[in-house]
XYZ file of C-alpha atoms in Angstrom:
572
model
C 0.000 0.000 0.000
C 1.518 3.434 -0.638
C 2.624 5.286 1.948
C 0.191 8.544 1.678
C -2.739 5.349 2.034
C -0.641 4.118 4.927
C -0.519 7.587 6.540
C -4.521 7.950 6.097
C -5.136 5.134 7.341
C -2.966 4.523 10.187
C -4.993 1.106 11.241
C -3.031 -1.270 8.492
C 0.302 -0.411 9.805
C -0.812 -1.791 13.206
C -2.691 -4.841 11.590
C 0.688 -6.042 9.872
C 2.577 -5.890 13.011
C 0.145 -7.604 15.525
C 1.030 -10.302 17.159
C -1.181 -13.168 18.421
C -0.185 -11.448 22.035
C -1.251 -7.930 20.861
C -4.346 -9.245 19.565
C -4.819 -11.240 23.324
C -3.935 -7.598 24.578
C -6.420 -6.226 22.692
C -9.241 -7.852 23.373
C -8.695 -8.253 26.920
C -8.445 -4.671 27.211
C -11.942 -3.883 25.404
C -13.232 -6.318 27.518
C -12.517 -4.790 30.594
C -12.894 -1.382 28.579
C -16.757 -2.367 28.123
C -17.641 -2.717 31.676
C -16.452 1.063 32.090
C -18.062 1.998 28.738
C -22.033 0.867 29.234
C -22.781 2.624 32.519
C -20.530 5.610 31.046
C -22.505 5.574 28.201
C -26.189 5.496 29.353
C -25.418 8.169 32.116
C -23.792 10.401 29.997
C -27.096 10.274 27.443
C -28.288 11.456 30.711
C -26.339 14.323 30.847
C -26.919 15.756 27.716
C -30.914 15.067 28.253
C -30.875 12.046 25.692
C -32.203 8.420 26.102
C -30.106 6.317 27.425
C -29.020 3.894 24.590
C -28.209 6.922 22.252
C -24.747 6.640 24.621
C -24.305 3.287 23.642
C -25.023 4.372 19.778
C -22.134 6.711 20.588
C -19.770 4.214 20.875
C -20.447 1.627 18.171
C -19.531 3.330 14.648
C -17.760 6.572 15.949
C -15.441 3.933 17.496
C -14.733 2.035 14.499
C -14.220 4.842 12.381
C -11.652 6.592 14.867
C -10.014 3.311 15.307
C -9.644 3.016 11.302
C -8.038 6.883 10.842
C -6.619 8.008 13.961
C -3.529 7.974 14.823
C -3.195 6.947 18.744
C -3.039 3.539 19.981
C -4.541 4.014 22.817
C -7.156 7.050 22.501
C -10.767 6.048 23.420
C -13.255 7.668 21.463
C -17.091 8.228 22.650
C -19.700 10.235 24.529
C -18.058 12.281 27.041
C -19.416 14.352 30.196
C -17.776 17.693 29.001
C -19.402 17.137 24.633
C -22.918 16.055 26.899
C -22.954 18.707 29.123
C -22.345 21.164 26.054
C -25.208 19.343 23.934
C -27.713 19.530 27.074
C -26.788 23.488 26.801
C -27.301 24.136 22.917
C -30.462 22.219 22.918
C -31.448 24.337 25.754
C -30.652 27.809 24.013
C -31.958 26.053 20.743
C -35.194 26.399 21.998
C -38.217 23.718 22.995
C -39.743 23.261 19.757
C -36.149 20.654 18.575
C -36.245 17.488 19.592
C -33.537 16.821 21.814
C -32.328 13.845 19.617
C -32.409 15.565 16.408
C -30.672 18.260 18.085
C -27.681 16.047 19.005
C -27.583 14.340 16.007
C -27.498 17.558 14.180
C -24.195 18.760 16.352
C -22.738 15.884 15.660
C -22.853 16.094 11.982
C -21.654 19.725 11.971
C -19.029 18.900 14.773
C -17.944 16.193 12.033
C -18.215 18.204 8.961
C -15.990 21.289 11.093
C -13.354 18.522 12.524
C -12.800 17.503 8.892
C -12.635 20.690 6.494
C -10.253 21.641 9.498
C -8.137 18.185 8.836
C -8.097 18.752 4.911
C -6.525 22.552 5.567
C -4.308 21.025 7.811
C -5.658 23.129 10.917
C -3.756 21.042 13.401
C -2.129 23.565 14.930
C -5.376 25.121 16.483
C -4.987 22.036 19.214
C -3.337 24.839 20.850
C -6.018 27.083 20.253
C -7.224 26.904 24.297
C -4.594 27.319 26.894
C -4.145 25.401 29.525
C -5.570 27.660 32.401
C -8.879 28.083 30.051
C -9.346 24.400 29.390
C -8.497 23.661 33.325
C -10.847 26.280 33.986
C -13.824 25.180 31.768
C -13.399 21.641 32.539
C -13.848 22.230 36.537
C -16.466 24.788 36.081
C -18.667 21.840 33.296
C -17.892 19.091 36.015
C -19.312 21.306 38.756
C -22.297 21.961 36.668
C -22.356 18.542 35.488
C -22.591 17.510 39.408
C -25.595 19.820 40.224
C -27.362 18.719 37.362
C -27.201 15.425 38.649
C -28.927 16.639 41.783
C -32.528 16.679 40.583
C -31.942 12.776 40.211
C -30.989 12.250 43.552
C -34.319 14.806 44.863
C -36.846 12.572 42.687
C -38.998 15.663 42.158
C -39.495 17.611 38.959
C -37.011 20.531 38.338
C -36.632 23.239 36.021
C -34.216 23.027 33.405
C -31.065 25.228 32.754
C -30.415 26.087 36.529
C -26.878 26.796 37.176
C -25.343 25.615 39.774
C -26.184 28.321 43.018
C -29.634 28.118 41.415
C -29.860 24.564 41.780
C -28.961 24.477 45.198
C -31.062 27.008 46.128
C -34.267 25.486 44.886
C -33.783 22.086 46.622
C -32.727 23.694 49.778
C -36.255 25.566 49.494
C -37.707 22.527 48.783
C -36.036 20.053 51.257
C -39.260 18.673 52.983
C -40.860 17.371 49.811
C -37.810 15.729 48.374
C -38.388 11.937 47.464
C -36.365 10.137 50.309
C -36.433 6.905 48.147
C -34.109 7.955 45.772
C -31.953 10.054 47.663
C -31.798 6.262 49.758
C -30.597 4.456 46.572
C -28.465 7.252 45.179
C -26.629 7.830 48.525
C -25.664 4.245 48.684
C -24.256 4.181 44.809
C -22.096 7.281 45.781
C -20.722 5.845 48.948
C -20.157 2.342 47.391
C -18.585 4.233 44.409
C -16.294 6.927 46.163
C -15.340 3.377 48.218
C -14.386 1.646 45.736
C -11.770 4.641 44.240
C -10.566 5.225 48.069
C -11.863 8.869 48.293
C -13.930 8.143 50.918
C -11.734 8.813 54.589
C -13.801 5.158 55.853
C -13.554 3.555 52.567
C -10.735 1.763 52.202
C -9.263 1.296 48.546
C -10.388 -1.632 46.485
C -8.572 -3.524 43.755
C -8.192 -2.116 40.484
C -10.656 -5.285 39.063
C -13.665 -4.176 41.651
C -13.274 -0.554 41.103
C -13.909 -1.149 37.000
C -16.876 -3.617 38.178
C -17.981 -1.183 40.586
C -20.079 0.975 38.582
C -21.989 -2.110 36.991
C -22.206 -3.671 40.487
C -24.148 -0.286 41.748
C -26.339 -0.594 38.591
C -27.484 -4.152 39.178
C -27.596 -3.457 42.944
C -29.728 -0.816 42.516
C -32.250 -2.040 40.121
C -32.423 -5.014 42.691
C -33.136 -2.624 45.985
C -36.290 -1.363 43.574
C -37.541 -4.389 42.506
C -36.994 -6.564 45.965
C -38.139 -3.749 48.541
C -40.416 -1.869 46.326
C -39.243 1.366 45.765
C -41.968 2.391 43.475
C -41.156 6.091 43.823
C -37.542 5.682 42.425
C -37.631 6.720 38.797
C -36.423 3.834 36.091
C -35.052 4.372 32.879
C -37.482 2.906 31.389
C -38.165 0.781 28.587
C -34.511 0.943 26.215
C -35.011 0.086 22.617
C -32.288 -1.441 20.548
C -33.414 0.472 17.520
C -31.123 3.041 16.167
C -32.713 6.189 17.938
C -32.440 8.388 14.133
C -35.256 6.070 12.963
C -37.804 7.236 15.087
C -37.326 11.272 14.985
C -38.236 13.978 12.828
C -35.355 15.905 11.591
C -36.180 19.759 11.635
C -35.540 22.286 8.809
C -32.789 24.129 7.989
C -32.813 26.918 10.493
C -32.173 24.391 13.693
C -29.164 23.798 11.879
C -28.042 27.590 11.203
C -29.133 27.883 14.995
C -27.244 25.257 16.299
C -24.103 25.996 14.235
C -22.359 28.384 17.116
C -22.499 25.292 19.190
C -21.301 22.661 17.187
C -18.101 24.367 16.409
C -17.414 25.265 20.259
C -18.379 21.869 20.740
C -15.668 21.173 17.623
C -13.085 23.048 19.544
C -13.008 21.062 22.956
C -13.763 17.786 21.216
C -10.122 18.581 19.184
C -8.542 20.179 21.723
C -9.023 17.432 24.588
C -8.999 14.295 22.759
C -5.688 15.423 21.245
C -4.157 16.202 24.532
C -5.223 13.013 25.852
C -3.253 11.004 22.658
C -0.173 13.511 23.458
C -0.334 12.284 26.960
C -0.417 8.328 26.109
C 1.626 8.545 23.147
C 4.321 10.257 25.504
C 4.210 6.996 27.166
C 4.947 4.850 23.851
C 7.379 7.718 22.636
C 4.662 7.748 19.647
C 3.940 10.897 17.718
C 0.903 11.789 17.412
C -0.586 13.763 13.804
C -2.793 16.553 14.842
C -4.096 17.146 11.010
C -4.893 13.207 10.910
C -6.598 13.474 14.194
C -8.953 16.059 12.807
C -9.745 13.731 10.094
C -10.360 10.782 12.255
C -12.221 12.358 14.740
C -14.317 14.385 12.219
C -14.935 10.795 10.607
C -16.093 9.731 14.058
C -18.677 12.545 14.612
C -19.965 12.139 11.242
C -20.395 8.494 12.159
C -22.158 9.527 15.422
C -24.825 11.571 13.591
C -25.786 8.605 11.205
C -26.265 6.722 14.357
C -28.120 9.235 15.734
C -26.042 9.922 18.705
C -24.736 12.918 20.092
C -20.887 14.240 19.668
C -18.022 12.283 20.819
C -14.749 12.642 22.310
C -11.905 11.274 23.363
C -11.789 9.799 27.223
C -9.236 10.157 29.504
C -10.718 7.604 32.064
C -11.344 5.102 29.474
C -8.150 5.514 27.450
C -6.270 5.192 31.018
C -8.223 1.621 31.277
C -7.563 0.788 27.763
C -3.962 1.504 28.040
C -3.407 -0.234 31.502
C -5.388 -3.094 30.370
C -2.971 -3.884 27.770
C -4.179 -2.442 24.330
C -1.672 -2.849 21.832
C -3.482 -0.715 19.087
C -6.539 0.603 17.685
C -8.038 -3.094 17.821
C -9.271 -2.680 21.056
C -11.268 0.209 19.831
C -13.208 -1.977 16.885
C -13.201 -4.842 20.007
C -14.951 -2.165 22.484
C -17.428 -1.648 19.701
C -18.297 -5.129 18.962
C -18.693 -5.757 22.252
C -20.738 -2.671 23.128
C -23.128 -3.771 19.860
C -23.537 -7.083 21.657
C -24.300 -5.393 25.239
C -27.146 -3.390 23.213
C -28.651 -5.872 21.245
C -28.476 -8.972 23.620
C -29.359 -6.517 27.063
C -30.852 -3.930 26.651
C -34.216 -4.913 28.166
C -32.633 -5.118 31.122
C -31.358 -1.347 31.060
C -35.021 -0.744 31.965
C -34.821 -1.644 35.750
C -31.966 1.113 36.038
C -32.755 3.628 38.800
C -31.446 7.112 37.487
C -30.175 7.974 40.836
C -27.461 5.236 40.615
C -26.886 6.662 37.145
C -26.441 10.005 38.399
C -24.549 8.787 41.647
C -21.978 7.441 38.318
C -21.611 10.448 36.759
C -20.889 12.871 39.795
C -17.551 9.998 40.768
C -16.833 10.370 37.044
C -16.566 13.808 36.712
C -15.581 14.808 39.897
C -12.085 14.027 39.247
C -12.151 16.864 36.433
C -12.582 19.586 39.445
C -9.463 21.089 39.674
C -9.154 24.138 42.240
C -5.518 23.740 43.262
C -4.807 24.974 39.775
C -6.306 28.516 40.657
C -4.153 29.626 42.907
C -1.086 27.466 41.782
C -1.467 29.133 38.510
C -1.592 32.565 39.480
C 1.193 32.560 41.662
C 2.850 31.748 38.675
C 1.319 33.686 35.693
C -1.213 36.397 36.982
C -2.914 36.133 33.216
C -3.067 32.610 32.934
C -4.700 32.456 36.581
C -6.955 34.823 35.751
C -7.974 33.571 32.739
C -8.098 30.121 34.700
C -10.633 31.699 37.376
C -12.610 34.094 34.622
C -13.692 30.660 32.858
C -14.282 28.301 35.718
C -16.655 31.496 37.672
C -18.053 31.926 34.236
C -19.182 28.444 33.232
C -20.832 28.272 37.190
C -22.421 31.862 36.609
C -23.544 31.688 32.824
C -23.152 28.087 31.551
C -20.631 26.157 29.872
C -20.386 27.557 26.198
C -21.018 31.707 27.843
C -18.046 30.647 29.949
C -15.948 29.109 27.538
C -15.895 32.154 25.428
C -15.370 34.514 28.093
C -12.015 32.244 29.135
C -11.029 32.348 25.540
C -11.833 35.697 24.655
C -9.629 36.709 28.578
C -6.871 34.905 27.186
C -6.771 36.299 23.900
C -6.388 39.929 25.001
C -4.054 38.802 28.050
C -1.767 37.264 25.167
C -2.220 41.073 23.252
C -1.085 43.158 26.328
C 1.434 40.742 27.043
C 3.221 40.663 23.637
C 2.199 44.287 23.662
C 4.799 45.343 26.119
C 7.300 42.744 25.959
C 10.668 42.614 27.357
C 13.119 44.993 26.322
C 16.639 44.964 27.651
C 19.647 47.665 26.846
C 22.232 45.074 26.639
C 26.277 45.258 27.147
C 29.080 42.561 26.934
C 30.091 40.684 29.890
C 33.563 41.013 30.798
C 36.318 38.899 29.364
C 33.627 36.836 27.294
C 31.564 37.483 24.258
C 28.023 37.038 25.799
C 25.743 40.168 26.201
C 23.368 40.897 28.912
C 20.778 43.192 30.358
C 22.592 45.776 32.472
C 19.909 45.799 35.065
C 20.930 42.646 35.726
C 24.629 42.377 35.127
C 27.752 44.262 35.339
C 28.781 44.620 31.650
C 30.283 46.599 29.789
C 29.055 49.447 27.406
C 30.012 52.119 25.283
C 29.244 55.520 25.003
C 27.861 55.915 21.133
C 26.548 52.504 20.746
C 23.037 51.727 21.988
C 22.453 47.925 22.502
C 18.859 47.265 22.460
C 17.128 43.248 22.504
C 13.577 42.810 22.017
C 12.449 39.652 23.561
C 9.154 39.447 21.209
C 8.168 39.272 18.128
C 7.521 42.677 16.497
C 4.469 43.505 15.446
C 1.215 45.386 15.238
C 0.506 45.524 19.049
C 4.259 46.122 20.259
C 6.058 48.192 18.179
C 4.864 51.506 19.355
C 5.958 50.314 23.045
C 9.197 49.289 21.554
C 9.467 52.647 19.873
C 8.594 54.623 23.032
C 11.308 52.752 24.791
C 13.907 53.524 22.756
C 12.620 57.312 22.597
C 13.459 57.416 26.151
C 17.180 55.828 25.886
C 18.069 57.843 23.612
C 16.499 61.167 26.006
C 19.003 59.864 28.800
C 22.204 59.069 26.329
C 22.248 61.627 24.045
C 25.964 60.730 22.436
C 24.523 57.941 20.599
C 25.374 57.309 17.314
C 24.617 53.532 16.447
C 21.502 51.973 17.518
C 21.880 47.673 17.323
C 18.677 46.091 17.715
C 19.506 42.676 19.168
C 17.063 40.341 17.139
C 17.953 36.978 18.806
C 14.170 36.687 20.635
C 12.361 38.152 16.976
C 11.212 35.240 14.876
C 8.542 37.179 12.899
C 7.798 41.106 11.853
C 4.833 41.895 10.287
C 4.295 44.606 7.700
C 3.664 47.326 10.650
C 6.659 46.707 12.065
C 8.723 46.366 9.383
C 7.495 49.767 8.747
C 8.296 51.830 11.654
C 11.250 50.140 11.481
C 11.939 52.077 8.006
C 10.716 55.496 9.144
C 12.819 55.267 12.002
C 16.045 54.285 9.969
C 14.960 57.866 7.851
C 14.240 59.617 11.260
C 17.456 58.192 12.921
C 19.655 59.407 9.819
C 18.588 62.907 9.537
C 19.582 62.781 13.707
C 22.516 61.787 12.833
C 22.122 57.781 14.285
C 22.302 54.920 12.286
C 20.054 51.399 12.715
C 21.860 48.211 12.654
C 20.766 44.619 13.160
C 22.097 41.831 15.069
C 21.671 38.042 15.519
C 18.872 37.898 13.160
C 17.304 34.513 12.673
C 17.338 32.932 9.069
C 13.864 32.872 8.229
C 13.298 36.712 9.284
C 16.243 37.701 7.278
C 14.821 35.501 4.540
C 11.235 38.066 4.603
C 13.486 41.021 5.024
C 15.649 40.152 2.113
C 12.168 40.682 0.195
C 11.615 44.164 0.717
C 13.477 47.122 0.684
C 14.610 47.934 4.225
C 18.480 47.351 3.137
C 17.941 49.607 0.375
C 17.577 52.131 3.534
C 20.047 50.636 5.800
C 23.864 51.361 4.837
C 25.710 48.458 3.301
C 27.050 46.562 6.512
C 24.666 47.346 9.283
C 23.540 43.914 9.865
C 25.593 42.069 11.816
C 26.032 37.702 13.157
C 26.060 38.998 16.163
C 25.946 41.892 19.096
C 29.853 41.179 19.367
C 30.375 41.552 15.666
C 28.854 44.420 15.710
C 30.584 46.332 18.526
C 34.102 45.467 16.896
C 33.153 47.118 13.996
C 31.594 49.693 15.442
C 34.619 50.302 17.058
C 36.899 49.871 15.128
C 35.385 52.552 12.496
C 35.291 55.068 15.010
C 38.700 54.365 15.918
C 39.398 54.931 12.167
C 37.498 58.342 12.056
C 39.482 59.251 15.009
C 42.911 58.918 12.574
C 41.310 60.843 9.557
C 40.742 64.148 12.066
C 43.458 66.347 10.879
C 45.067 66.995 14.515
C-alpha cells in the first residue's frame, strides 16, 4: 500500500505488526474497557438530556471509524461528560420546539463536517487554540455543573431546566421537605459504594483495580435489585430501552435548527479537538509515539460524522477510558473496533434489562466520574505563577458556574486572547552590554557589563508587530532622552522570529528619522527565516551596506573599530 494510504489510514500499519499477544492484549483490554463503557454511556445520554441507549449508539460506529483513521493507539473515542454537558446546553438555548435527539444528532454532523474541512486545511495547529488555564478552567467549572445537574436525580422531584449551579442548590434547599427520600436512599448508597471503591472516601478503604472497574456495573445491578426486591416504586427507572437506532424514530427539523445550532457545534468542535488530542499527546508520551494533529482532525471528524448517522450525540476522546484501555494492555486501535463489537452485543443482547436502572445510581456514576475533572488547586497554583493565565483560569471556571458552559468558555477564551495582546504588547526589552572577558551580552539591570558611550544595545524579547512596536518605539525614545551621544543603535534580534508589515514599517521610518539625527540602525543576531522576509523588501535599500551584523559582538568590533578609524582621519 503506498505510503500517503498508509498515513490515512494509520490502522493497516498496526494490523501487519500484531502479534497473536497484541491481539490477546487487545481484546482483553476492550473487555474490561466495556464494563467502564455501558454505565458511562447510558449516564452520559443522561447528561446531555438524551435516552439512554443513544450513549451506547455513541460508541459503536464513531469507534470504528476513529479506530480506522486516527492515529493513537490508545485514545478512546465516545460520549463524554464535558461534549454532553455542552449538547444539554445548545439544545437548551436552541429552543423547545427541537427534539432533543435531532438536536444532538445535528451537532454531531456539523461537529464532524468542522473537525474535517479543518483536517483537509491542515488546521492542526489550532490544538493549541485553548490554553491550559482556560481548558483547566472550563473543565472544573462543566464538572461542577455537570454535578448539580445530577442533583434533581438524587431529589426525585421535577425541576426546572437550565439552573446553574447556586440556582440549583437554592431550589432544593427551598424545597427540602418534599424531596423523594427513596431515591436520595438508593443514590446515597451508589455514591458511597462508588467513592469506596476509588478510596476517596476517609472510611472507605481502597479496592482492587478489578472491583473498582466492576464497581459501577455492580451499583447498577444493585440498585435495580433494591427497587424491585423492597419496592421502591417512587424511584424513577429508565425505562423501557429500545435497541433500535434512535435516528429512525425522529423527525429531523428544517434548515434553520441547523443555522441555529451551528455556534455550538463548532465550540463543541473546539473542545472535542482540543481534549482528545491532549489526551493522545499524553499516552503517546508513554509509547514515545507521535501523534498527527491534522490526521486526528480527520479521524475524529470521521467519528462525529459516524455519530450523527447513528443518531447519537458528539463524541470525544476519554481520559478515564483511554487510562483503562492503556493499563489493560491495548496494543493498538483493535481494542477500539473490540470495544465496539462488544458494546453492539451489550445493546442488542441486554438492553431490556437497562429498563430496571434507577437514574439515581446513574447520576450517583456520573458525579464519581466527573468529579475528578474539578481542579481548584490549579487557581491559585497558577496565578502565583502567571497572573494572566490564573486569571484567565478563574474568569472561565466562575463563568461556566455563573452563565453556563459555552457563555463561559468564550469569556475564558476571549480573557486569554487579550491577556496574550497586552502581554506581547509590552514585551521585554533589555539595553544590553558585553560581559567582561567573554563574548556574551546581557541586560545591564541585571549584570555588570560593559558598554560604550555611542553605541546603543537594544534586545527585544518578542516578536515585532502590530501591538508592540509603538511600546518598543517609546522605549527607545526614552534611551536615547538619557544618552544623548549615541550614534549607532543595534537592535539585538535573537528573541524576533517574525515582523509583520507594521513593524517592518516603523522600522523604516525610524532608519529615515534616525539618519537625519545623525544615528544609524543596525541589526544583530537575526534569525534565518526573518532575514529571509526582510531580504524581500526594501529595508536594506535604507540601511547602509554593513549594518547587519552575526552577532551583538560583531557588531561592537566594527563599530569600534570605524570610530577608531574616524578618530585617525581628524586632521590633529
Amino acid at each position: 500500500m503506498p505510503s500517503r494510504a498508509l498515513k490515512f489510514f494509520p490502522i493497516v500499519h498496526w494490523v501487519r505488526l500484531t502479534t497473536r499477544q497484541d491481539l490477546a492484549g487487545d481484546l482483553s483490554a476492550a473487555a474490561i474497557t466495556t464494563i467502564l463503557l455501558v454505565p458511562q454511556g447510558l449516564a452520559y445520554a443522561m447528561v446531555a438530556g438524551l435516552p439512554p441507549v443513544v450513549g451506547l449508539y455513541a460508541s459503536i460506529l464513531p469507534a470504528i471509524l476513529y479506530a480506522i483513521l486516527g492515529t493513537s493507539r490508545d485514545l478512546s473515542v465516545g460520549p463524554t461528560s464535558v461534549a454532553a454537558i455542552m449538547v444539554a446546553s445548545a439544545t437548551a438555548s436552541a429552543g423547545a420546539g427541537i427534539d432533543p435527539v435531532a438536536a444532538a444528532l445535528i451537532l454531531a454532523a456539523l461537529s464532524g463536517l468542522i473537525l474535517l474541512v479543518m483536517g483537509l486545511l491542515r488546521m492542526g495547529v489550532f490544538a493549541n487554540l485553548l490554553s491550559q488555564p482556560v481548558l483547566t478552567g472550563f473543565s472544573s467549572g462543566a464538572a461542577v455543573v455537570i454535578m448539580a445537574d445530577q442533583l434533581r436525580h438524587f431529589a426525585g422531584i421535577e425541576l426546572p431546566t437550565g439552573l446553574q449551579p447556586h440556582e440549583m442548590v437554592a431550589y432544593l434547599g427551598a424545597r427540602a421537605s418534599i424531596l423523594n427520600v427513596q431515591t436520595l436512599a438508593v443514590g446515597g448508597v451508589a455514591l458511597v459504594l462508588l467513592l469506596a471503591a476509588t478510596g476517596t472516601t476517609r472510611t472507605g478503604r481502597r479496592i482492587q483495580a478489578v472491583t473498582g472497574r466492576l464497581m459501577p456495573v455492580l451499583v447498577l445491578a444493585l440498585g435495580a435489585a433494591a427497587v424491585m426486591v423492597f419496592g421502591l416504586e417512587r424511584v424513577p427507572l429508565v425505562g423501557a430501552i429500545s435497541s433500535r437506532p434512535p435516528m429512525f424514530d425522529i423527525t429531523m427539523p428544517g434548515v434553520g435548527a441547523w443555522v441555529t445550532l451551528l455556534p455550538s457545534a463548532a465550540l463543541i468542535s473546539i473542545i472535542v479537538f482540543v481534549e482528545s488530542v491532549s489526551i493522545a499527546k499524553f499516552l503517546g508520551a508513554r509509547r514515545r509515539e507521535a501523534i498527527d494533529a491534522d490526521q486526528e482532525l480527520v479521524a475524529l471528524g470521521a467519528a462525529n460524522l459516524g455519530s450523527a448517522l447513528s443518531g447519537a450525540l458528539p463524541v470525544a476522546g476519554s481520559f478515564s477510558r483511554s487510562m483503562v484501555n492503556y493499563t489493560a494492555g491495548a496494543r493498538s486501535q483493535l481494542a477500539s473496533i473490540f470495544l465496539a463489537l462488544f458494546t453492539a452485543a451489550t445493546l442488542l443482547l441486554f438492553a431490556p434489562l437497562f429498563s430496571g436502572l434507577p437514574k439515581a445510581a446513574l447520576a450517583a456514576i456520573i458525579i464519581v466520574a466527573v468529579a475528578g475533572l474539578v481542579d481548584l488547586r490549579s487557581i491559585p497554583e497558577t496565578w502565583r505563577y502567571s497572573k494572566a493565565d490564573g486569571a484567565s483560569n478563574l474568569v472561565t471556571f466562575l463563568g461556566v458556574l455563573a452563565y453556563g458552559v459555552e457563555a463561559g468558555l468564550v469569556m475564558g477564551v476571549l480573557l486569554s486572547v487579550l491577556l496574550y495582546v497586552w502581554r506581547t504588547g509590552h514585551p521585554n526589552i533589555a539595553v544590553v552590554g558585553r560581559l567582561p572577558h567573554s563574548t556574551e551580552f546581557r541586560s545591564i539591570a541585571r549584570h555588570k557589563v560593559e558598554t560604550w558611550p555611542d553605541i546603543l544595545l537594544v534586545r527585544v524579547d518578542e516578536n515585532l508587530y502590530f501591538a508592540n512596536v509603538g511600546h518598543v518605539q517609546d522605549m527607545i525614545t526614552r534611551e536615547f532622552q538619557k544618552r544623548p551621544g549615541i550614534r549607532h543603535l543595534v537592535l539585538v534580534m535573537s528573541g524576533v522570529g517574525f515582523v509583520d508589515s507594521s513593524a517592518l514599517h516603523s522600522l523604516q521610518v525610524a532608519a529615515e528619522n534616525l539618519r537625519a539625527s545623525g544615528v544609524t540602525i543596525h541589526l544583530a543576531d537575526v534569525k534565518g527565516p526573518v532575514m529571509d522576509r526582510l531580504r524581500r523588501t526594501k529595508i536594506f535599500e535604507q540601511l547602509a551596506p554593513g549594518q547587519v551584523f552575526p552577532t551583538p559582538q560583531v557588531a561592537v568590533t566594527a563599530l569600534s573599530r570605524a570610530a577608531e578609524r574616524e578618530k585617525e582621519l581628524i586632521p590633529i
